[in-house]
Coordinates of C-alpha atoms in Angstrom, one line a residue:
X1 CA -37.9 -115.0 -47.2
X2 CA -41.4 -114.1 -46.6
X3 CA -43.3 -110.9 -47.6
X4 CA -43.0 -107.3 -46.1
X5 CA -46.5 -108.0 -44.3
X6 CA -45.3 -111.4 -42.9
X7 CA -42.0 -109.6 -41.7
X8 CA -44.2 -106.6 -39.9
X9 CA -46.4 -109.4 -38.2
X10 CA -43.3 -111.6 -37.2
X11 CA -41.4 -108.5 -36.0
X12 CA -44.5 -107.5 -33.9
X13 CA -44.9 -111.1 -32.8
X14 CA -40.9 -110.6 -31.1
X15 CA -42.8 -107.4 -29.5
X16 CA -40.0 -105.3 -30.9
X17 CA -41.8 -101.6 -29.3
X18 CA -42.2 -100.5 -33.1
X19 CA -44.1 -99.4 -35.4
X20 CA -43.3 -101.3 -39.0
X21 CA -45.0 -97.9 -41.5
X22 CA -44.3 -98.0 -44.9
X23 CA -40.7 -96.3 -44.5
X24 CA -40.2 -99.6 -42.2
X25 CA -41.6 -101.5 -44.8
X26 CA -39.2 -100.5 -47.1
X27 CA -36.6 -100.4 -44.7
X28 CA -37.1 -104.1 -43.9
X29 CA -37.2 -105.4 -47.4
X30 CA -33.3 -103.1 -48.5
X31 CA -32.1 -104.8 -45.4
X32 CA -32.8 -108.2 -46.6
X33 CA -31.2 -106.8 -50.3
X34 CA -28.1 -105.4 -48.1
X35 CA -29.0 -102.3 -49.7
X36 CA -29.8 -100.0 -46.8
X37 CA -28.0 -97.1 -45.6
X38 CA -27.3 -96.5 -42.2
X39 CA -29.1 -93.1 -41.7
X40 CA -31.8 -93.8 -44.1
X41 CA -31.6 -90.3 -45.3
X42 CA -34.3 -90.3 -47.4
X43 CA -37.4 -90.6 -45.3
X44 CA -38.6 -87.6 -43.0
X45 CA -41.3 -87.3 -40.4
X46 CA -43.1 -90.0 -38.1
X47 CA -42.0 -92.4 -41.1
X48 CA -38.6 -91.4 -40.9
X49 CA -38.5 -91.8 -37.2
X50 CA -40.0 -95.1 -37.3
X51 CA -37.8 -96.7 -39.9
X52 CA -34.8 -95.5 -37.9
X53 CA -36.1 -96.5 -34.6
X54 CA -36.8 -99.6 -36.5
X55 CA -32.8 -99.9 -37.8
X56 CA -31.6 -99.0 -34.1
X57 CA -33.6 -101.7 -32.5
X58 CA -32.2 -104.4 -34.8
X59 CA -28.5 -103.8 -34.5
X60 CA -29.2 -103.5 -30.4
X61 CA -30.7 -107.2 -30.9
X62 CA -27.6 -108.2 -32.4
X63 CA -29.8 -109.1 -35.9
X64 CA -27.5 -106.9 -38.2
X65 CA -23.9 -106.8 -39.7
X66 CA -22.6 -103.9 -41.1
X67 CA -20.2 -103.5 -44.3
X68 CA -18.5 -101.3 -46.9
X69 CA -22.4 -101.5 -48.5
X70 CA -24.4 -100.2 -45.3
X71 CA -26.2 -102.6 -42.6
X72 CA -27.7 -105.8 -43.5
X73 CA -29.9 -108.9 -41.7
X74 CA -26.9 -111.1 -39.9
X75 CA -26.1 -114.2 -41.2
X76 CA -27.3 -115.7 -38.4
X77 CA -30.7 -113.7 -38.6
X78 CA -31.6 -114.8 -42.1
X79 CA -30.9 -118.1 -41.4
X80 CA -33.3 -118.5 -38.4
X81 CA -36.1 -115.9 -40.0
X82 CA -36.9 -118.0 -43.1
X83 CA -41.4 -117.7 -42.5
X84 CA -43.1 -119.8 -45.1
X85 CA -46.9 -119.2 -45.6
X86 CA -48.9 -122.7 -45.4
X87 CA -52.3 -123.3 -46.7
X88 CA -53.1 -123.3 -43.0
X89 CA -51.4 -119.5 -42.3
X90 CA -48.8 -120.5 -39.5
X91 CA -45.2 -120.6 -39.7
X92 CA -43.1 -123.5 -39.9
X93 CA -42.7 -123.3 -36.3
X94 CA -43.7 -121.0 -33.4
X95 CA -41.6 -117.7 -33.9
X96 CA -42.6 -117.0 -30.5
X97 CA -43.5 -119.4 -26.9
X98 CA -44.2 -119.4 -23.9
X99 CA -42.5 -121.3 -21.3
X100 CA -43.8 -122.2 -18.3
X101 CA -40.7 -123.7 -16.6
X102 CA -43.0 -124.2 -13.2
X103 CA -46.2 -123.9 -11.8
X104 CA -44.0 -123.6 -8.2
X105 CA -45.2 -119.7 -6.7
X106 CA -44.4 -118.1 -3.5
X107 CA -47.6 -115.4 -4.1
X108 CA -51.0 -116.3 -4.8
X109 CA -52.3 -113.3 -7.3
X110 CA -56.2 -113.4 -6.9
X111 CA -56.6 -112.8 -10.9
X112 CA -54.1 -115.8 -11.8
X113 CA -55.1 -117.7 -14.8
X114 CA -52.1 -120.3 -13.7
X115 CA -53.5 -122.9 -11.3
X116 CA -50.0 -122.7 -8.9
X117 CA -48.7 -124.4 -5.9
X118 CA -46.3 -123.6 -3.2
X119 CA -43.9 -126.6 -4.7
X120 CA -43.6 -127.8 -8.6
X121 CA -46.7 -129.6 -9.9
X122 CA -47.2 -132.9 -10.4
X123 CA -44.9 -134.3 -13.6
X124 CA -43.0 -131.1 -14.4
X125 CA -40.0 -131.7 -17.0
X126 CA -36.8 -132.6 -14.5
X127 CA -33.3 -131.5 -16.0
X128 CA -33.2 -133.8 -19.0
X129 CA -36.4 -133.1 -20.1
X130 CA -36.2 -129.0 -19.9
X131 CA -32.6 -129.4 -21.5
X132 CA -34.4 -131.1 -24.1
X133 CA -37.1 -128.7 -24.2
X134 CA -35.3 -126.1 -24.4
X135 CA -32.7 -127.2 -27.4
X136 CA -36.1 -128.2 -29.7
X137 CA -36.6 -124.8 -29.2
X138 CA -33.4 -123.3 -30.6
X139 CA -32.3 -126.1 -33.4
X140 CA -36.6 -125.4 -34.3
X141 CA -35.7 -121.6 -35.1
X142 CA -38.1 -119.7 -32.4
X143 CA -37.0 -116.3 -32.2
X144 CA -38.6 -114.8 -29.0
X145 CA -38.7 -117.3 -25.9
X146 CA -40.3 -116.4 -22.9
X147 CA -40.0 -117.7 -19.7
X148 CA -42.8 -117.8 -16.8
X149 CA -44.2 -119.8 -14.3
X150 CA -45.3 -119.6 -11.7
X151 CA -41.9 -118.1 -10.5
X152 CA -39.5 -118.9 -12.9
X153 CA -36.8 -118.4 -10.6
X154 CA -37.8 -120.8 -8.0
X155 CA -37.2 -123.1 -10.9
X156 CA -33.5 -122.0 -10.9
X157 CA -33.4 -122.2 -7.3
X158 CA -35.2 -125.8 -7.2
X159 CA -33.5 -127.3 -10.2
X160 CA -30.7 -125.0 -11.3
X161 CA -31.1 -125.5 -14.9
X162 CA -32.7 -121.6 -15.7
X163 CA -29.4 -119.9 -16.2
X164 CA -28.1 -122.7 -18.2
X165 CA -31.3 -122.4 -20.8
X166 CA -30.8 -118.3 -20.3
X167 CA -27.4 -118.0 -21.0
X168 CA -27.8 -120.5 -24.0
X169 CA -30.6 -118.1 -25.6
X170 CA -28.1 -115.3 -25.3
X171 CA -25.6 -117.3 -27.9
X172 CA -28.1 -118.3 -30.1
X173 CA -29.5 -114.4 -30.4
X174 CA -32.6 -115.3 -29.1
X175 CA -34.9 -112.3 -27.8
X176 CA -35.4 -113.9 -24.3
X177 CA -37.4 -112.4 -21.2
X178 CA -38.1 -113.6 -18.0
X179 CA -41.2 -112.7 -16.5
X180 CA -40.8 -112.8 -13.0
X181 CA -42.9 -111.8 -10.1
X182 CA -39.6 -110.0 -8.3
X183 CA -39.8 -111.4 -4.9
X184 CA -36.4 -113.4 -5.4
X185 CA -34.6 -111.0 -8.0
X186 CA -32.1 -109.7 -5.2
X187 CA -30.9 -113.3 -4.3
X188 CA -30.3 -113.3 -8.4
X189 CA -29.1 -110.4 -10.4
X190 CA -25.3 -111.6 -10.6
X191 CA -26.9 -115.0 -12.4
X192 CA -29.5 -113.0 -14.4
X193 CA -26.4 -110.1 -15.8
X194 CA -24.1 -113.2 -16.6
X195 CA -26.5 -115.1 -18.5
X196 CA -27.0 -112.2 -21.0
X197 CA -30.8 -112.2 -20.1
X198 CA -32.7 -109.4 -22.9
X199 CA -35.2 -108.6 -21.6
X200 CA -36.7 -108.7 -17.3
X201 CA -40.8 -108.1 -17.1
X202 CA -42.0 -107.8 -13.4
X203 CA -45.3 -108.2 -12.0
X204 CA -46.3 -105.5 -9.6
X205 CA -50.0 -104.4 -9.9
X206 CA -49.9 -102.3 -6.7
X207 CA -47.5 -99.6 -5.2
X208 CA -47.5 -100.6 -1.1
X209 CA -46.9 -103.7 0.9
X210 CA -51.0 -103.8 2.2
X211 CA -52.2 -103.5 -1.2
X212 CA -49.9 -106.2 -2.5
X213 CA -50.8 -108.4 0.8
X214 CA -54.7 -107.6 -0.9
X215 CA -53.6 -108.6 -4.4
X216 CA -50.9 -111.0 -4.4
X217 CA -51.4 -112.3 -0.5
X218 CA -47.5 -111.9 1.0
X219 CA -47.5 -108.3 2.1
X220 CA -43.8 -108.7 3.6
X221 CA -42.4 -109.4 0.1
X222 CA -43.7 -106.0 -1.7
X223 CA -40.2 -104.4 -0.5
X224 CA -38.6 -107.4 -2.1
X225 CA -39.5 -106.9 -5.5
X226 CA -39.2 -102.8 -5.2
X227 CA -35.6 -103.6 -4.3
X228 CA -35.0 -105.6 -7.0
X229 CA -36.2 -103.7 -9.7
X230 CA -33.9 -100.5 -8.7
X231 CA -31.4 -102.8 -8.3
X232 CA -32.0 -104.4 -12.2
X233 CA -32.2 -100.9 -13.3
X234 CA -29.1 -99.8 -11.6
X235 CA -27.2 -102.3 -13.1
X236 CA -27.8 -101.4 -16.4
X237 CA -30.6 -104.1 -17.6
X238 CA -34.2 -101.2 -16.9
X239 CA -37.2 -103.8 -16.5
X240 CA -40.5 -103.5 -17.7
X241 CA -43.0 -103.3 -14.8
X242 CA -46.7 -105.6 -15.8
X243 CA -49.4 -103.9 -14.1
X244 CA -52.6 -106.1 -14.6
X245 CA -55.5 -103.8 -14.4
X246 CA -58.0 -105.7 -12.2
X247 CA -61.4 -104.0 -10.0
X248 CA -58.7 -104.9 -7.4
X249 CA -55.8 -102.6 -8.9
X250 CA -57.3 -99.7 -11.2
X251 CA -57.3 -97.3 -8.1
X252 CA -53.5 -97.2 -8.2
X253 CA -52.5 -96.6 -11.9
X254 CA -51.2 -93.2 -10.9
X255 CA -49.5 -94.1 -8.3
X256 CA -48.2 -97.3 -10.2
X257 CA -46.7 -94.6 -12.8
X258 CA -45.1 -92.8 -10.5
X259 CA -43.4 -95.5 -8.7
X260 CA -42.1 -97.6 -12.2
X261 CA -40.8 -94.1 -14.0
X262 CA -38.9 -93.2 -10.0
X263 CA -37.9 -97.0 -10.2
X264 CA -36.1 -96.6 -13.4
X265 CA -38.1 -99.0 -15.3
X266 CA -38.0 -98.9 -19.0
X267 CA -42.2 -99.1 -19.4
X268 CA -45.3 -100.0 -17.2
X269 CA -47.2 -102.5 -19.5
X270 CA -50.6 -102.3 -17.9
X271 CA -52.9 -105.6 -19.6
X272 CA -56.7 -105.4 -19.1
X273 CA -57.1 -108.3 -16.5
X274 CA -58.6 -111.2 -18.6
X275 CA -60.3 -114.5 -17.8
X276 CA -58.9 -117.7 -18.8
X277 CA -57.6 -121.1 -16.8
X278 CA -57.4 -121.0 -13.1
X279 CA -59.3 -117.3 -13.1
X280 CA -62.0 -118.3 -15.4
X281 CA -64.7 -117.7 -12.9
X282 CA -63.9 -113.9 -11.2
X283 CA -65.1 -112.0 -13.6
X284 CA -66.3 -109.6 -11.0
X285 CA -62.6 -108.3 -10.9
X286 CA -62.6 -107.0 -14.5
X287 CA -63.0 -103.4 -15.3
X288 CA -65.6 -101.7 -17.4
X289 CA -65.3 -100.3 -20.8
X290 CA -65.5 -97.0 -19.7
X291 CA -62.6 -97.2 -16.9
X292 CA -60.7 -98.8 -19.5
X293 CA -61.1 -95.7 -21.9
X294 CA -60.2 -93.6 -19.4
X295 CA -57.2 -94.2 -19.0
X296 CA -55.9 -93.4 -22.0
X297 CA -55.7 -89.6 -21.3
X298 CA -54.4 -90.3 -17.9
X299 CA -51.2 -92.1 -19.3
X300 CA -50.5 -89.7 -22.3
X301 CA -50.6 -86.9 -19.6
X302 CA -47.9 -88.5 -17.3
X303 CA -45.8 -89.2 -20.4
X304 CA -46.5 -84.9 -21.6
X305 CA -48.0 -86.2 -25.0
X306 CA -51.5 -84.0 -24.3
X307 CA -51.6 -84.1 -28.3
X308 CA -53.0 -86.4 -30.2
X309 CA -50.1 -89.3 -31.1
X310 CA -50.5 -90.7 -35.1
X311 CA -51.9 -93.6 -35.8
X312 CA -50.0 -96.4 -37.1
X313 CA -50.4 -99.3 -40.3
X314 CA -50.1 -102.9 -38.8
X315 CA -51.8 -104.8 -36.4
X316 CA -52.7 -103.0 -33.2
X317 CA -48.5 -102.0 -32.2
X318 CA -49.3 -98.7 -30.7
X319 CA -52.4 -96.6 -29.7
X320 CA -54.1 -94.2 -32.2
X321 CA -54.7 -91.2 -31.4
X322 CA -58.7 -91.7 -30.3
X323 CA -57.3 -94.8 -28.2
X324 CA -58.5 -98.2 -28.5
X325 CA -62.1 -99.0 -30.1
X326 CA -65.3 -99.2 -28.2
X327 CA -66.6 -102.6 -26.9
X328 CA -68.8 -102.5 -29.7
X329 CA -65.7 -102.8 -32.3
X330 CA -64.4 -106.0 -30.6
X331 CA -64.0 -108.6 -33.0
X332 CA -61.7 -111.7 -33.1
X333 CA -58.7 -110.7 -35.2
X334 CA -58.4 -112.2 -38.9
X335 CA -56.1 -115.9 -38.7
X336 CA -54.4 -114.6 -42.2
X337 CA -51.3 -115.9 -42.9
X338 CA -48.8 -114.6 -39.9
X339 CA -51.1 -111.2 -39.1
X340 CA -54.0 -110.9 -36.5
X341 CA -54.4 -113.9 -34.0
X342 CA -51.1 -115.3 -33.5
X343 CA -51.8 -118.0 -31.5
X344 CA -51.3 -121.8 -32.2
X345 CA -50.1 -120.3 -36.3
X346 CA -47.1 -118.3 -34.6
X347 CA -47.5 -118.6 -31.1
X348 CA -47.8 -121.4 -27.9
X349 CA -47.4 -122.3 -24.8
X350 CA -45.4 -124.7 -23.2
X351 CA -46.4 -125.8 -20.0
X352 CA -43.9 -127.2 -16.9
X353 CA -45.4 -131.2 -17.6
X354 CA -44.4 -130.6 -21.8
X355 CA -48.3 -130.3 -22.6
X356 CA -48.6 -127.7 -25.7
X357 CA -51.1 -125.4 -25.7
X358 CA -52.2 -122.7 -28.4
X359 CA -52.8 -119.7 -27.1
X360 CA -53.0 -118.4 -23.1
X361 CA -56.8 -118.1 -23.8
X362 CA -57.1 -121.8 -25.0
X363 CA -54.3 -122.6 -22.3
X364 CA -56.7 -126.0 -21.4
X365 CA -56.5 -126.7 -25.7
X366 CA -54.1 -129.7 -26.2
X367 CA -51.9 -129.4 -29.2
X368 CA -49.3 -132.4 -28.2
X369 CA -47.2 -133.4 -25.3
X370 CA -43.3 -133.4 -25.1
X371 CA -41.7 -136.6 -24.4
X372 CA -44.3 -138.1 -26.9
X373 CA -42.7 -136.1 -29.8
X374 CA -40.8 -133.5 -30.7
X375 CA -42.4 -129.8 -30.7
X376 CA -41.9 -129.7 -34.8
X377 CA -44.3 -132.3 -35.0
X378 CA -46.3 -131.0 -32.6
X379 CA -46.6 -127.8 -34.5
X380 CA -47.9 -129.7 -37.5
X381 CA -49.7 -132.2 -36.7
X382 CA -53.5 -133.0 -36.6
X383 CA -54.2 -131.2 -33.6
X384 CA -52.8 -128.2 -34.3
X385 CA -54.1 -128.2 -37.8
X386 CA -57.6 -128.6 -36.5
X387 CA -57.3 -125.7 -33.9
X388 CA -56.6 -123.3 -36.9
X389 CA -59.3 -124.5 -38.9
X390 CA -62.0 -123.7 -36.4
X391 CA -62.1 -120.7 -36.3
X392 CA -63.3 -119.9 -32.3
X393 CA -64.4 -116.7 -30.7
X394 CA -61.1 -115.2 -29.4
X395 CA -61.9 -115.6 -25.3
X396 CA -59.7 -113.0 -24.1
X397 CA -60.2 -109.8 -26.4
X398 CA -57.8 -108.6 -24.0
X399 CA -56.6 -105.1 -24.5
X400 CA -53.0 -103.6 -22.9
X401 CA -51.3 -100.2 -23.0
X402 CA -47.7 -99.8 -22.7
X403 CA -46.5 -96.3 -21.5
X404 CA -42.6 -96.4 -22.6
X405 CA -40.8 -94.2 -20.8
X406 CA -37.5 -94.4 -22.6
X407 CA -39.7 -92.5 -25.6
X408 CA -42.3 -90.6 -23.9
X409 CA -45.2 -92.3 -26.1
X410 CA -48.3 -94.7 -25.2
X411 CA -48.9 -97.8 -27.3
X412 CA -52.5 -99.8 -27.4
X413 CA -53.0 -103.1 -28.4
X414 CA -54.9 -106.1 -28.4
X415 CA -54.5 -110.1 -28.8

């Protein structure tokens, strides 16, 4: 088993809404002894809160057993989280990816960094190849799968092999989400409750059908994806509502609040728009700096934190109380073993056509191609190696609150 530090950076990597403190910490490494207790009596304050937030969040991911001797990492769990520390700091294989079953879309988001069509793109994996794709990915160990598109969904509706890959995360105990733009969650809740899904994100930057025909270009779906969020929520699985946070969108981040918490969505992640891929070129929709900062007071209002919230240890999990940095503090986060910049050391992307990329802000970077060999290769071969040895500018810098509503609190971070 790896260190306490490489379990806080994996456990933020499966972006558990935690904060790993020292009471975590501690927490983390009895749990691996089978030496915890189950109210963890002896820590008090924001420590104490965390560390038992910590233990709550764990047995509702299914990642503990309980005995006469308190709770403990499953069986299962400390099989599949064994991280090893390389000279090169990445993992022996992505904890975390990104799966981009199809580049098919039915809107046409003016800050897209996904170059998508109105059908599947040229060479996308068919059934065997996403079967395959998908079983790499459990026998390799990854932990937290994501699944995007384009519309994932129009993959289940043009292929029918979605369900089959979501319901098999489910018995592996795989943190799964599906990020989906909404538009077709009506036509699929029943498939999406059987399959055991964890976790449903849904894009919605704007809160009425002429700004979404502005933003995303089909004004006559907006009702659509409203529906299917309160329908998500009423069935017992709350979704997180993205907000991207674009010139085109920051006029409606009250309003956007308003409409997730009446919704009954569990947070409104709101991501600083960034520039990468297809929407390399348009800067002119970012915001500034300032805007940015301003926020911050804004969303602790609507959640009634006016006071100051404590600052955590770790690597940027939740907002300190000043908020994020200035510009001037930017900096590209330290490629130590498993902390700061996850991506090609713990993270990737896998795109519809089985080209691996590192990162979403190297998403053009080549690490390997499925089909030409298998993603544990990929993950250690000579490309890979040579993206983590130069050590590039971050391109992104991109910065993201999450206002939970589920525990009144605000969370800042960046990648």
């Amino acid at each position: 088993m790896g260190g306490l530090s490489t379990w806080a950076a994996f456990l933020s990597g499966l972006e558990f809404p935690l904060l790993v403190n020292q009471a975590g910490k501690c927490l983390l490494e009895r749990l691996r002894d089978g030496s915890a207790s189950g109210g963890d009596e002896g820590t008090e304050g924001a420590e104490g809160e965390g560390a038992r937030r910590l233990l709550d969040l764990l047995d509702r991911s299914g990642l503990l057993e309980t005995d006469g001797d308190g709770p403990r990492l499953s069986r299962r769990a400390r099989l599949r989280f064994r991280p090893e520390s390389p000279a090169d700091g990445c993992s022996r294989f992505p904890f975390q990816v990104l799966f981009e079953v199809t580049r098919a879309c039915n809107l046409r988001c003016r800050y897209c960094f996904v170059p998508v069509g109105r059908g599947p793109a040229p060479g996308e994996l068919d059934g065997r190849g996403f079967r395959d794709a998908v079983e790499q990915l459990l026998s390799g160990g990854v932990s937290s799968l994501i699944f995007s598109g384009g519309e994932p969904l129009l993959r289940q509706e043009l292929k029918g092999d979605l369900f089959w890959a979501l319901e098999l995360c489910a018995q592996a105990q795989v943190l799964t989400t599906l990020f989906t733009n909404g538009t077709l969650l009506l036509r699929h809740i029943k498939g999406l409750l059987k399959s055991g899904i964890s976790k449903v994100a849904v894009s919605l930057d704007v809160p009425s059908a002429e700004a979404f025909g502005a933003v995303a270009g089909r004004p006559e779906l907006f009702d659509a994806v409203v529906a299917g969020i309160s329908e998500l929520a009423r069935a017992g699985v709350r979704p997180e509502i993205t907000m991207v946070v674009s010139a085109l969108t920051y006029p409606y981040v009250d309003r956007m609040l308003e409409l997730a918490a009446g919704l009954g969505a569990r947070a409104l992640n709101l991501p600083r728009v960034y520039f990468a891929g297809a929407s390399k070129g348009r800067r002119q929709m970012g915001v500034s700096d300032a805007e940015w900062r301003a926020l911050y007071p804004r969303l602790l209002e609507f959640v009634g934190c006016r006071a100051p919230q404590p600052a955590p240890a770790g690597d940027g999990v939740a907002a300190p109380s000043q908020g994020p940095p200035p510009a001037a503090e930017k900096r590209r986060p330290p490629a130590s073993p498993f902390g700061g910049c996850k991506g090609g050391r713990t993270f990737c992307v896998l795109h519809s056509d089985g080209r691996v990329s590192p990162c979403v802000g190297f998403v053009s970077s080549t690490l390997g191609w499925l089909g030409r060999a298998p993603l544990a290769r990929i993950w250690t071969g000579s490309a890979a190696q040579e993206f983590r040895r130069v050590a590039s500018p971050c391109p992104l810098q991109a910065d993201s609150y999450l206002v939970d509503f589920e525990a009144r609190r605000v969370r800042w971070g960046r990648a």
